[in-house]
mmCIF file of C-alpha atoms in Angstrom:
data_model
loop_
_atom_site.group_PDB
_atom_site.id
_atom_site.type_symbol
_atom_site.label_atom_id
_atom_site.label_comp_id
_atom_site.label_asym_id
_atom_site.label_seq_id
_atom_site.Cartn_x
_atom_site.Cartn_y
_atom_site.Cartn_z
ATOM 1 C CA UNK N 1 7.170 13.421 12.931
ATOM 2 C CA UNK N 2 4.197 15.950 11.631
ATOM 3 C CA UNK N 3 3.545 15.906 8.263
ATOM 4 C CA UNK N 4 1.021 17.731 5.939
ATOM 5 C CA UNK N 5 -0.863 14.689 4.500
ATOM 6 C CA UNK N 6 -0.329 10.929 5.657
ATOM 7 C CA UNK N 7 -1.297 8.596 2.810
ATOM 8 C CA UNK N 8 -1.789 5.033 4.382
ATOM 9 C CA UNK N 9 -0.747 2.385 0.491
ATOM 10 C CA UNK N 10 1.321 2.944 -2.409
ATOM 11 C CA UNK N 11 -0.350 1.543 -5.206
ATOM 12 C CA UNK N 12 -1.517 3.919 -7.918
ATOM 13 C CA UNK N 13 -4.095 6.443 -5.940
ATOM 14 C CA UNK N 14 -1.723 6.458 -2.980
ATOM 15 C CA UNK N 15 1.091 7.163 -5.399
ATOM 16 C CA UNK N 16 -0.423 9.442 -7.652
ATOM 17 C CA UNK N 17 -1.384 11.683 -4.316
ATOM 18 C CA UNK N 18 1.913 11.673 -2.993
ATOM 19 C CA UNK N 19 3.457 12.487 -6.592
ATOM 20 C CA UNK N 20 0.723 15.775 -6.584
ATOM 21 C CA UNK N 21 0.832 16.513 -3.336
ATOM 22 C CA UNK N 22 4.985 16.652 -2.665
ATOM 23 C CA UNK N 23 5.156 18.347 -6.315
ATOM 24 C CA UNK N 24 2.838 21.252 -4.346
ATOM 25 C CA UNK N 25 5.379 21.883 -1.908
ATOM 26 C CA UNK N 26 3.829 19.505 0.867
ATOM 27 C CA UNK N 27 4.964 17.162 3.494
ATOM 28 C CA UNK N 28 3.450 13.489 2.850
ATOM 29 C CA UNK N 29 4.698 9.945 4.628
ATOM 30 C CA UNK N 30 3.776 7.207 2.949
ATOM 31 C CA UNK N 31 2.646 3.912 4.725
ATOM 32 C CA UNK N 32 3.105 0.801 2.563
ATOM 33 C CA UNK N 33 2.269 -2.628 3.684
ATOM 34 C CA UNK N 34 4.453 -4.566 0.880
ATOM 35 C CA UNK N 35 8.239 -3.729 -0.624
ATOM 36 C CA UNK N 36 7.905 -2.503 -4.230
ATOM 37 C CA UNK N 37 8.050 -3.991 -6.714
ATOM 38 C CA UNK N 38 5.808 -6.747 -5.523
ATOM 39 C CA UNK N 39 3.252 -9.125 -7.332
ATOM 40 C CA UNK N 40 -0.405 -7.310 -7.599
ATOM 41 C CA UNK N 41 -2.646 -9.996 -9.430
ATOM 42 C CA UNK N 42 -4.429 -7.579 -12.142
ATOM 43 C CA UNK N 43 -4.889 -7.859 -15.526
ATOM 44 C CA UNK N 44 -3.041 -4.288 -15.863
ATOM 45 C CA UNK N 45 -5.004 -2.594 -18.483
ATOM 46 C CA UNK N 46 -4.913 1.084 -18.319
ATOM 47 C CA UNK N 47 -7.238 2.924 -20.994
ATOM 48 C CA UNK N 48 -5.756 5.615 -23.371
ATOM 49 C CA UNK N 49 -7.505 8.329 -21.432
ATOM 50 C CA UNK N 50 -5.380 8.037 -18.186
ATOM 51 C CA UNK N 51 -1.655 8.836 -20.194
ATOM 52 C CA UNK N 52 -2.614 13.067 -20.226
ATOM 53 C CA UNK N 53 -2.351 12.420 -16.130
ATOM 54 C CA UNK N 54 0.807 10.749 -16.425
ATOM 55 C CA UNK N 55 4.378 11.790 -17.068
ATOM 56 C CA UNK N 56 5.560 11.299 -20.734
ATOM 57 C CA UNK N 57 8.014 8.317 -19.395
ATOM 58 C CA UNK N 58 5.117 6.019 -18.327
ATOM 59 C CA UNK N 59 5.512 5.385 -21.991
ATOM 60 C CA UNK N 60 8.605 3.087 -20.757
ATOM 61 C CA UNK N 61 6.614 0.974 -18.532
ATOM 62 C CA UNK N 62 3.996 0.127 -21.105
ATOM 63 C CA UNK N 63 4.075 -3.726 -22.488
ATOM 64 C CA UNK N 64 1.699 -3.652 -25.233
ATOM 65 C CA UNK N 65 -0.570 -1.565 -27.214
ATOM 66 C CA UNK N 66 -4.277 -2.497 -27.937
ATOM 67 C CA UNK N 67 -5.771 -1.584 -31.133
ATOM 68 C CA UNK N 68 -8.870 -3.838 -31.020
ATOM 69 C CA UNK N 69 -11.122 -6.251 -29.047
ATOM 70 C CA UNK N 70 -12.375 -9.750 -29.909
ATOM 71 C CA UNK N 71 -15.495 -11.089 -28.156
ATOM 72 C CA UNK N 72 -16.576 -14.522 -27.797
ATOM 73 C CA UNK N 73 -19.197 -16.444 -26.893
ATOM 74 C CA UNK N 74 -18.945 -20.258 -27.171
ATOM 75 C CA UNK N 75 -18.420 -20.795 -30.892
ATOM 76 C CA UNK N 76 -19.228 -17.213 -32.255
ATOM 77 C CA UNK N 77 -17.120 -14.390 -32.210
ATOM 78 C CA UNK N 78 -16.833 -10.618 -33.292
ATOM 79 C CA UNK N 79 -13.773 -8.502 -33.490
ATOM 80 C CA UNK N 80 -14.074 -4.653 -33.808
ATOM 81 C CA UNK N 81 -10.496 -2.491 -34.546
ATOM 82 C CA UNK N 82 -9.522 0.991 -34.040
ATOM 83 C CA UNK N 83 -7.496 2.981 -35.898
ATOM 84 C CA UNK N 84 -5.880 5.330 -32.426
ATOM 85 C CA UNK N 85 -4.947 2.976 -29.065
ATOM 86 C CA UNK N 86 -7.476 2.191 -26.707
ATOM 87 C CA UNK N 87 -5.745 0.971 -24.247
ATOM 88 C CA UNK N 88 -2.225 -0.060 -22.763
ATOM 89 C CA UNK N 89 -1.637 -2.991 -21.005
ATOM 90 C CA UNK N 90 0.959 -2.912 -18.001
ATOM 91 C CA UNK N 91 3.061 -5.439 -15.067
ATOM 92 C CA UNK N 92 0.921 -3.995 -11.676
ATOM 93 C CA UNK N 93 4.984 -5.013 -10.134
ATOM 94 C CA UNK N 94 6.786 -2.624 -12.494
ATOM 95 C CA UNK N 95 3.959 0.132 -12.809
ATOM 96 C CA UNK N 96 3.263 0.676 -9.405
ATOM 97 C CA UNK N 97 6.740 0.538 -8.133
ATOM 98 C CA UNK N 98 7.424 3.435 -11.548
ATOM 99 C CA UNK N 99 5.043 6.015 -9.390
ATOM 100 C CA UNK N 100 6.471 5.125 -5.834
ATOM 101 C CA UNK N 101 9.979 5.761 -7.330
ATOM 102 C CA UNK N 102 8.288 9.491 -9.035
ATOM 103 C CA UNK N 103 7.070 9.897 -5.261
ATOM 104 C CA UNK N 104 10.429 9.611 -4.088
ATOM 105 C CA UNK N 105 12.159 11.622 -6.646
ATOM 106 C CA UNK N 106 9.074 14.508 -6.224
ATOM 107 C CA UNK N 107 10.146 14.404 -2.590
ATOM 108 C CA UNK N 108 7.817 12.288 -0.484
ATOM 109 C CA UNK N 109 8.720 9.650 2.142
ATOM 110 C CA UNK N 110 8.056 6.597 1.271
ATOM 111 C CA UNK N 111 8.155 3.943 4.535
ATOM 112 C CA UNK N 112 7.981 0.665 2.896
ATOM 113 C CA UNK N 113 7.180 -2.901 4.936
ATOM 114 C CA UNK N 114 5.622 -0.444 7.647
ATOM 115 C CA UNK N 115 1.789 -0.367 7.260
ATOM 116 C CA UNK N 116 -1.108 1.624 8.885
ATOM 117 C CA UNK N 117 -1.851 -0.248 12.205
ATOM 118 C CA UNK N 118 -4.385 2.632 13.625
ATOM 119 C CA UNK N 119 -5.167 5.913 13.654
ATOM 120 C CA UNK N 120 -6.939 8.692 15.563
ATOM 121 C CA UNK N 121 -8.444 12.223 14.688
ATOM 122 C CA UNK N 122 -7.907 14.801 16.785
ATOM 123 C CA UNK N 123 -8.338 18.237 17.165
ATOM 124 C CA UNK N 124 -5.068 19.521 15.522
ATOM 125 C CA UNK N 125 -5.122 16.507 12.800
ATOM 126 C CA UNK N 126 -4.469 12.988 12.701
ATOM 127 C CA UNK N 127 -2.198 10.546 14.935
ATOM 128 C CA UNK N 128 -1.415 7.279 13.578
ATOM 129 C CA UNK N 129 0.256 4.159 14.796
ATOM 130 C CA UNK N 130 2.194 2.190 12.155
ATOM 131 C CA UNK N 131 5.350 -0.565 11.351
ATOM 132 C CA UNK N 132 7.682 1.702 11.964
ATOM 133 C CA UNK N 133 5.809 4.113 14.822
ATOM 134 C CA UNK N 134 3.997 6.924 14.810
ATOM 135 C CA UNK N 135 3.364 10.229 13.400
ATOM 136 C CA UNK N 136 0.751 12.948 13.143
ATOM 137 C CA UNK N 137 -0.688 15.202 9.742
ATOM 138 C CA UNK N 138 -3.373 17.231 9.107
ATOM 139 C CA UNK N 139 -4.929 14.897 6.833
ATOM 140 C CA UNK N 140 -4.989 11.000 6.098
ATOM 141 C CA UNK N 141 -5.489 9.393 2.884
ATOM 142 C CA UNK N 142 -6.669 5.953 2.914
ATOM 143 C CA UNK N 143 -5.345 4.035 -0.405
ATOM 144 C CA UNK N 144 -4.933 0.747 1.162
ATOM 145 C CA UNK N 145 -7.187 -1.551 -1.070
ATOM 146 C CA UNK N 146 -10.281 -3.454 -1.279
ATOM 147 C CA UNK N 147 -9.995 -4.095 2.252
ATOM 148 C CA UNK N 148 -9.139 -0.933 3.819
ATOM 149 C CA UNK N 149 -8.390 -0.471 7.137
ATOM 150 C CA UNK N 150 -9.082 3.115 6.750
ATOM 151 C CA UNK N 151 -12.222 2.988 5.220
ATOM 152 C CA UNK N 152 -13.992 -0.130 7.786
ATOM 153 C CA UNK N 153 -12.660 2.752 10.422
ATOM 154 C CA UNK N 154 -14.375 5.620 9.029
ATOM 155 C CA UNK N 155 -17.627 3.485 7.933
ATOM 156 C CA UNK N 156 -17.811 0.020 10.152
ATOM 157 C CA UNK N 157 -21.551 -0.572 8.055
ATOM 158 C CA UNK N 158 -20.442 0.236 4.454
ATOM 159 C CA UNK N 159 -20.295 -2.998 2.478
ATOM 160 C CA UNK N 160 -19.012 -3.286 -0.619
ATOM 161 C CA UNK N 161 -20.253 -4.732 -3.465
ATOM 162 C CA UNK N 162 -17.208 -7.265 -4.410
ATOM 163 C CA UNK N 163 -16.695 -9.137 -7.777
ATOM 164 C CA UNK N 164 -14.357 -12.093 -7.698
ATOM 165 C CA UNK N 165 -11.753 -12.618 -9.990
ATOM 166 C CA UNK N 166 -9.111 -15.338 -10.726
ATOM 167 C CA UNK N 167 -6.590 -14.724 -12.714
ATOM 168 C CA UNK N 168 -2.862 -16.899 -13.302
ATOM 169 C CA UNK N 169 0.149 -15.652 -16.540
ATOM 170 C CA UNK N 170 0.858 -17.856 -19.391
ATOM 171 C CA UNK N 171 2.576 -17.985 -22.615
ATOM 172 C CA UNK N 172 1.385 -15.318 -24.536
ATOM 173 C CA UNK N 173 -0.944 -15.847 -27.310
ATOM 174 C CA UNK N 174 -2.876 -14.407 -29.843
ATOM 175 C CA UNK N 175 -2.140 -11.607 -32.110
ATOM 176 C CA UNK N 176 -0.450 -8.398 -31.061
ATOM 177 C CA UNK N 177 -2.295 -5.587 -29.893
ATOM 178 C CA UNK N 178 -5.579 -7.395 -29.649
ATOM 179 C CA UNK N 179 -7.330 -8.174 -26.125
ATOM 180 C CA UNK N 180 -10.169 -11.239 -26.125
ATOM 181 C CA UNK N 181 -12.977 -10.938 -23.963
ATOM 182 C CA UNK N 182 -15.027 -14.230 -23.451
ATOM 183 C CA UNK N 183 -18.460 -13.362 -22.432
ATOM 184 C CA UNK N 184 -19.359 -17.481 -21.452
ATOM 185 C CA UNK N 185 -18.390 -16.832 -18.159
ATOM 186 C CA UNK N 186 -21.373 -16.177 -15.502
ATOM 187 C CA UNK N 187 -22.410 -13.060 -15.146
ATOM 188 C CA UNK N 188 -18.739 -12.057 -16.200
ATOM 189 C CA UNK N 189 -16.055 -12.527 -18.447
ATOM 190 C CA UNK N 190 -12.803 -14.185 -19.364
ATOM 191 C CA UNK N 191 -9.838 -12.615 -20.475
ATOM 192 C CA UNK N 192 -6.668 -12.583 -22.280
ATOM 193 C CA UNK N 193 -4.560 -9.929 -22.241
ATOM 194 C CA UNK N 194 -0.956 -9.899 -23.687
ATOM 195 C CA UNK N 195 1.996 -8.455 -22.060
ATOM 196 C CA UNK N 196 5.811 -7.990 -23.509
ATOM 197 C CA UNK N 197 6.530 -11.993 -22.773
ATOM 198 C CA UNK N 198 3.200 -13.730 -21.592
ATOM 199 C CA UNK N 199 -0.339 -13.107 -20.991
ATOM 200 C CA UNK N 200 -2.638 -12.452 -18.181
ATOM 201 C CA UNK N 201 -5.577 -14.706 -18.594
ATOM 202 C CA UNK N 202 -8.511 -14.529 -15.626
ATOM 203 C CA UNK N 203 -11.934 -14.222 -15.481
ATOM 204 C CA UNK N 204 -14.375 -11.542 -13.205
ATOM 205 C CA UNK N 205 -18.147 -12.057 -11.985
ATOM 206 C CA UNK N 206 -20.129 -8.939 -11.356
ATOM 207 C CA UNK N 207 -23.134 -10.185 -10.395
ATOM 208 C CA UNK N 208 -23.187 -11.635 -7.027
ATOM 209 C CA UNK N 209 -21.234 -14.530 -5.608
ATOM 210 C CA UNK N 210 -19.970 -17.380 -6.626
ATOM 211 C CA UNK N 211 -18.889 -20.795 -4.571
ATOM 212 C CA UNK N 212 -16.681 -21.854 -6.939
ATOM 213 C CA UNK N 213 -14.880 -19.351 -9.204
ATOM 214 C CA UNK N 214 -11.990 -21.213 -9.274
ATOM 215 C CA UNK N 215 -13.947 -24.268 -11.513
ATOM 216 C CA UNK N 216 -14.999 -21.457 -13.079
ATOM 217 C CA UNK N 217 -12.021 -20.353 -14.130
ATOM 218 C CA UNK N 218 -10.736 -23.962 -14.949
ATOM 219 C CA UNK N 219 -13.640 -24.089 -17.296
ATOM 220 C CA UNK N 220 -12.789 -21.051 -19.010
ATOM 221 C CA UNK N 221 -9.086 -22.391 -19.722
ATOM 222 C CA UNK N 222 -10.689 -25.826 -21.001
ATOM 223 C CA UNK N 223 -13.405 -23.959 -23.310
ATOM 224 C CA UNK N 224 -10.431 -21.607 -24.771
ATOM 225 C CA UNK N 225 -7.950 -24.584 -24.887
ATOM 226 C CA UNK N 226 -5.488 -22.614 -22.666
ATOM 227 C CA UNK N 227 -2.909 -23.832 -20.180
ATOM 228 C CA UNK N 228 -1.067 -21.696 -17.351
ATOM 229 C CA UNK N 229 1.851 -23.488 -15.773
ATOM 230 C CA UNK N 230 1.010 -22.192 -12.260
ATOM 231 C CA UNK N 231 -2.056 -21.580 -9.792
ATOM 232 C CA UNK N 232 -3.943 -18.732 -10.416
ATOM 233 C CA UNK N 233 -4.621 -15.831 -7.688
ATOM 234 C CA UNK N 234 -7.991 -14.934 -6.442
ATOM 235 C CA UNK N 235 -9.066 -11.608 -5.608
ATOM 236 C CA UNK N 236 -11.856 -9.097 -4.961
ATOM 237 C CA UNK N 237 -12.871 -6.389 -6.881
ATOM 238 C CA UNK N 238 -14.502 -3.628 -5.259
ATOM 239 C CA UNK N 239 -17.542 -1.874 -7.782
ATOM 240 C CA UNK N 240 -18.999 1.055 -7.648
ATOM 241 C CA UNK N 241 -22.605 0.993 -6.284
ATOM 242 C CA UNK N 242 -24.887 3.713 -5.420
ATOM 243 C CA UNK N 243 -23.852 4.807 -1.501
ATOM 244 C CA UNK N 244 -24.358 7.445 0.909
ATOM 245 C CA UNK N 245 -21.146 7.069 2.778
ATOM 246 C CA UNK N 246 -18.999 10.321 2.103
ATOM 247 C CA UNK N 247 -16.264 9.209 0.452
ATOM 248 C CA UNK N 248 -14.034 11.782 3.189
ATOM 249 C CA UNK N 249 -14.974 12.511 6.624
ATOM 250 C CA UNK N 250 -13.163 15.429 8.763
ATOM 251 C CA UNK N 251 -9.601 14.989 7.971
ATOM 252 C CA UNK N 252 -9.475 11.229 6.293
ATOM 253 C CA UNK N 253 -10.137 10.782 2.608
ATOM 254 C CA UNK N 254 -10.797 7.530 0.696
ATOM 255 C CA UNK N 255 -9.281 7.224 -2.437
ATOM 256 C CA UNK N 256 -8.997 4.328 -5.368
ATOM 257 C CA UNK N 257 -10.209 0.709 -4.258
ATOM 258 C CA UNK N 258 -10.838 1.772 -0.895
ATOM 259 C CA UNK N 259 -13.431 4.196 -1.965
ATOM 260 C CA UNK N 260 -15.127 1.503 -4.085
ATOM 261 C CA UNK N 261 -14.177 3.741 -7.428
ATOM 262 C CA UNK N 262 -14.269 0.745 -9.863
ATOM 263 C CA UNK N 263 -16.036 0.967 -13.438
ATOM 264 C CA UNK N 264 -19.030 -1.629 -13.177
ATOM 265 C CA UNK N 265 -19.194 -2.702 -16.589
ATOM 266 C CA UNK N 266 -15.199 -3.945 -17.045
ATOM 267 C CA UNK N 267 -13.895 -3.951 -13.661
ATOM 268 C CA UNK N 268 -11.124 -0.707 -14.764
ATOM 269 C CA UNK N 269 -9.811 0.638 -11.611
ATOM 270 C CA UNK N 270 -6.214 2.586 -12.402
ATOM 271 C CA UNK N 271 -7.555 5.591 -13.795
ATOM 272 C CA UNK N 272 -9.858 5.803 -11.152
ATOM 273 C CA UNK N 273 -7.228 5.611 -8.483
ATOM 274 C CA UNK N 274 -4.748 7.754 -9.892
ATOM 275 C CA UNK N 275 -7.643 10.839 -10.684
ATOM 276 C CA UNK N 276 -9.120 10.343 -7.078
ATOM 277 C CA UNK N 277 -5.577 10.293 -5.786
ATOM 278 C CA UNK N 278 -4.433 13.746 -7.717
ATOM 279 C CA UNK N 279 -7.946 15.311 -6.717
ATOM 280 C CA UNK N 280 -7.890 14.809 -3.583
ATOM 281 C CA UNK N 281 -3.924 16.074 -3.737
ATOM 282 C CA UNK N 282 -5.380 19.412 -5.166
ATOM 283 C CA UNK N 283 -8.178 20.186 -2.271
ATOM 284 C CA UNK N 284 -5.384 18.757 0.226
ATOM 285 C CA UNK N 285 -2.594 21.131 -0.941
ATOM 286 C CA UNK N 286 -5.171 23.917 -0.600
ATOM 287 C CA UNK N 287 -6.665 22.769 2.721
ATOM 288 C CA UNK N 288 -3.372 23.124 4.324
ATOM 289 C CA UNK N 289 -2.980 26.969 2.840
ATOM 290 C CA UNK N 290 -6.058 27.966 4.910
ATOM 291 C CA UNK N 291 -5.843 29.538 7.941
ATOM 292 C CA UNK N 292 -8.903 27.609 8.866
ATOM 293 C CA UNK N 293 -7.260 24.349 8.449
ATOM 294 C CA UNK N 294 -9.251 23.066 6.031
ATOM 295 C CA UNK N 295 -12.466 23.233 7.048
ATOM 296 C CA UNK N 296 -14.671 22.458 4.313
ATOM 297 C CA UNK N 297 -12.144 20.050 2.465
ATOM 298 C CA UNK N 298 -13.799 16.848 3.259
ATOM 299 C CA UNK N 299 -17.208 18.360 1.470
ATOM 300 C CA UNK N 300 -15.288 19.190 -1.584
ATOM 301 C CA UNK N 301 -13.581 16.249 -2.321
ATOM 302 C CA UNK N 302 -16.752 14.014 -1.656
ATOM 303 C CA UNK N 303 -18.741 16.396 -3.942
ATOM 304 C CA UNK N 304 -15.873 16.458 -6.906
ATOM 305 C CA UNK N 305 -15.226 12.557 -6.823
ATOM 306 C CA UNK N 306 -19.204 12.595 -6.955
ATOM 307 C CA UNK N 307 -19.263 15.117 -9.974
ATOM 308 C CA UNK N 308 -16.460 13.642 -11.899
ATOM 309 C CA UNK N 309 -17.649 9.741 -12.096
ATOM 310 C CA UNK N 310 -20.557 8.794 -10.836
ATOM 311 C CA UNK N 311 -23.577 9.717 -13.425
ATOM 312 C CA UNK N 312 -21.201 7.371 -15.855
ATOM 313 C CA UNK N 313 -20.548 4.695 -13.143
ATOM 314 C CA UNK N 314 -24.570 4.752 -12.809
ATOM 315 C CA UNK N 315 -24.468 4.646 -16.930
ATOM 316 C CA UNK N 316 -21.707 2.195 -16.880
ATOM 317 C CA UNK N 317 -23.901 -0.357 -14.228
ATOM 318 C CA UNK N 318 -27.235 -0.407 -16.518
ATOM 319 C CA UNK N 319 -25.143 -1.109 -19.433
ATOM 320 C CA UNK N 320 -23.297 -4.105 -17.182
ATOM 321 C CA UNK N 321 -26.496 -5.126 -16.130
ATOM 322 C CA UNK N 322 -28.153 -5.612 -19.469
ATOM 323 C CA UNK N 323 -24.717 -7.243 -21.394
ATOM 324 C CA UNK N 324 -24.012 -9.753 -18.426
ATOM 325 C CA UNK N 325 -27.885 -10.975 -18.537
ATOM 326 C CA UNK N 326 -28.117 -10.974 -22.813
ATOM 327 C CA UNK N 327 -24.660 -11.431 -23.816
ATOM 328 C CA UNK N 328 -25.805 -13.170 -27.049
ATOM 329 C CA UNK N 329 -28.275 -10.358 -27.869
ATOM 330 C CA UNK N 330 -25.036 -7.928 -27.005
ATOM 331 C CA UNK N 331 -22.525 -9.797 -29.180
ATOM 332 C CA UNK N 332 -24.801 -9.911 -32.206
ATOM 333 C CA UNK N 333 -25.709 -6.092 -31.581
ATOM 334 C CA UNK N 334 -21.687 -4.940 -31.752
ATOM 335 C CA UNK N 335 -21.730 -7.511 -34.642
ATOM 336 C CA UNK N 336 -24.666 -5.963 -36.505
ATOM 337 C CA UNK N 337 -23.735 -2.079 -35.363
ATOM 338 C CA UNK N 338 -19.850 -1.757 -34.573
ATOM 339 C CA UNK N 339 -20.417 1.668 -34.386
ATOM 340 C CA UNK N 340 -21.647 1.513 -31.024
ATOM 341 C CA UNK N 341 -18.030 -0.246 -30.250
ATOM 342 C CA UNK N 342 -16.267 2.512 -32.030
ATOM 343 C CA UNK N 343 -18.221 4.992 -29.643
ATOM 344 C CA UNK N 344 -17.517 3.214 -26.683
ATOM 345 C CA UNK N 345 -13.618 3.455 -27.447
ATOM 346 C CA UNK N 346 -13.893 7.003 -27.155
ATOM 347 C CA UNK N 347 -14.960 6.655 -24.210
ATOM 348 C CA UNK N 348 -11.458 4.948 -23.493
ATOM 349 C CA UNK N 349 -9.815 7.404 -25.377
ATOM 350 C CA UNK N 350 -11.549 10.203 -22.878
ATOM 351 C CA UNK N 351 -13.324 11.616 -25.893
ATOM 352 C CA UNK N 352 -16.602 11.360 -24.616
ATOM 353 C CA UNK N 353 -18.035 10.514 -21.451
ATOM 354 C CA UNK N 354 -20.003 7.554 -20.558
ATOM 355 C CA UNK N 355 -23.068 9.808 -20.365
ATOM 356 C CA UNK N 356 -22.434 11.338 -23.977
ATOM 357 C CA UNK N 357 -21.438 7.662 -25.054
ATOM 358 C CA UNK N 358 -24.993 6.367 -24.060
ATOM 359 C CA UNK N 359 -26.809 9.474 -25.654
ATOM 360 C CA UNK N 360 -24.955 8.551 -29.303
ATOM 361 C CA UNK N 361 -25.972 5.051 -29.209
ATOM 362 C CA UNK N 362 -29.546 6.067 -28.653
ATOM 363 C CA UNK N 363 -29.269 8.764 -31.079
ATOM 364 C CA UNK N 364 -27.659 5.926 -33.526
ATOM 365 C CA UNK N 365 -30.427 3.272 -32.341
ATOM 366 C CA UNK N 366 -33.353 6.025 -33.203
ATOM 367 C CA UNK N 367 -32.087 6.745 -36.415
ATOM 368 C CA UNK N 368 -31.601 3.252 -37.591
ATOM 369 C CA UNK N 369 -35.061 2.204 -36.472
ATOM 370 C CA UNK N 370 -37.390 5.013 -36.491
ATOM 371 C CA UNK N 371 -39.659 4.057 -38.861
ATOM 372 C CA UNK N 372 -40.206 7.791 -40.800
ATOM 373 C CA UNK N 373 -36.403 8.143 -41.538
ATOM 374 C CA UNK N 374 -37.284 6.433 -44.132
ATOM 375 C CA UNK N 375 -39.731 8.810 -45.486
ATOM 376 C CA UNK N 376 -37.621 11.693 -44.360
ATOM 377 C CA UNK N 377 -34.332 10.033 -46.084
ATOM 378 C CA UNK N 378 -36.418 9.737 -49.190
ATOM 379 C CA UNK N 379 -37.801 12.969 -49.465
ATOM 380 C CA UNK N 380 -34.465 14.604 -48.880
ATOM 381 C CA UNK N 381 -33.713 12.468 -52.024
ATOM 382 C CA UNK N 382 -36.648 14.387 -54.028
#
């Protein structure tokens, strides 16, 4: 069959395109490799700033609210609270099969257990080959993970820069609404995030590889006295790094993981999939109104993506790069100022950008230790 827009995985950016794209009146097929709902090791936090893109009934497939952050590091520890929610914390199985089921309803097809095998641009658009046979479209989203078949296609000598991450459920602990972050972890950190009946606990590494993460993760549950009562799942994270592959090419766009559109500091990937999923629905939907087919489309959505994250994902990878190398000096710093932690929930909140985040903590930082606010302080006092 010939459809507008071919979107090759249905987890959030897939999703999110097909929700925005068959609300605009347009034709999509959906390729997805698994049968929702299915297990997607994550730790499923979503930060307040993604709800606005959301409909109001995501609310029903939230688990728990966060309110504040512990960090630790061996024996020392420093928790900073909010007073709004920074964060929700979700099941990747129930979430992700909420916005294939809004696809569906909006009116796309969804082909499930029938994934991308190939695909071919041509003059007129795109042919692929997949489970279930094939089809043509004008365009082709690629949303099919980390490992994208779409994206090795369109750029065989991009290579990703992949953190590992282990991660298993347990019994939930801790208090409600709080999230711990262990910063003993190389390079990385630990986690412990609380869900409705149980807790995701893991641990990521963002700086380079690591033979063993899984000892590293066994150490983790020893130094935080936890148990899980089954084997934890490994995976890759794919983070953002400086590139000059365009993230779309003629007719086939990249979107979420397999564009690589993964904060560097915390590993947060769902808002970044859903937003690169609904923008490249809106140049889509338009490309397919022109009468010259969308020439141009490809440029805009590369530039846009470009615009909207990466000057913070550049902010976002200096700050990982100094807290993973001086996590002491960065635990006593939030413990000294917890302003700058307040600021950086803001940034959660999408009150600020990463950029603006960075130029209040140096603002902050200036005014705390430039040495003639104190003569200026005290002759404002005279």
């Amino acid at each position: 069959m010939r459809y507008d827009v071919i979107i090759a995985g249905a987890g959030p950016a897939g999703a999110a395109a097909a929700i925005a794209l068959a609300r605009a009146n347009r034709s999509v097929l959906v390729l997805e490799r698994s049968k929702h709902p299915r297990h997607k090791p994550c730790g499923g936090g979503l930060s307040a700033r993604l709800l606005p893109f959301l409909d109001p009934d995501v609310k029903e497939t939230l688990e728990e609210e966060i309110f504040k952050v512990s960090f630790f590091l061996k024996e020392k520890w420093v928790t900073i609270p909010s007073a709004a929610p920074i964060a929700y914390l979700v099941r990747r199985s129930r979430f992700d099969a909420y916005l294939v089921e809004k696809a569906r309803a909006s009116g796309a097809e969804v082909r499930e257990e029938s994934p991308l095998l190939d695909w071919s641009e041509t003059s007129g658009g795109i042919e692929v080959e997949s489970g279930s046979g094939a089809d043509c479209a004008s365009f082709l989203i690629g949303a099919d993970g980390v490992y994208s078949r779409v994206a090795r296609r369109l750029h065989p000598l991009w290579k990703k820069r992949l953190a590992y991450s282990v991660e298993a459920e347990a019994a939930r602990r801790g208090e409600k609404g709080e999230v711990l972050i262990d910063l003993s972890a190389p390079a990385g950190y630990g986690w412990i995030f609380p869900k409705e009946n149980d807790a995701a606990i893991g641990i990521a590494g963002f700086r380079g590889r690591r033979k063993d993460p899984r000892k590293i993760y066994r150490e983790f549950l020893e130094r935080r006295r936890l148990f899980t009562p089954g084997p934890p799942s490994g995976y890759s994270i794919p983070l953002y790094f400086r590139s000059s592959f365009p993230l779309a090419r003629g007719r086939v766009f990249l979107a979420g993981d397999a564009a690589a559109l993964v904060d560097p500091l915390f590993g947060e990937g769902i808002f970044y999939a859903v937003r690169s999923g609904q923008i490249a629905a809106k140049i889509l939907a338009a490309a397919t109104e022109e009468a010259a087919g969308g020439q141009g489309a490809a440029e805009s959505y590369d530039r846009e993506i470009r615009a909207a994250f990466t000057a913070d994902f550049e902010v976002a990878e200096r700050m990982a790069r100094w807290i993973y190398t001086f996590p002491g000096l960065f635990l006593e710093g939030i413990r000294r100022h917890p302003k700058a932690m307040l600021l950086y929930y803001e940034v959660l909140r999408g009150e600020r950008s990463y950029r603006e985040y960075s130029r209040a903590v140096q603002r902050e930082f200036f005014r705390r230790w430039n040495p003639f606010s104190y003569i200026f302080a005290a002759s404002n006092r005279s």
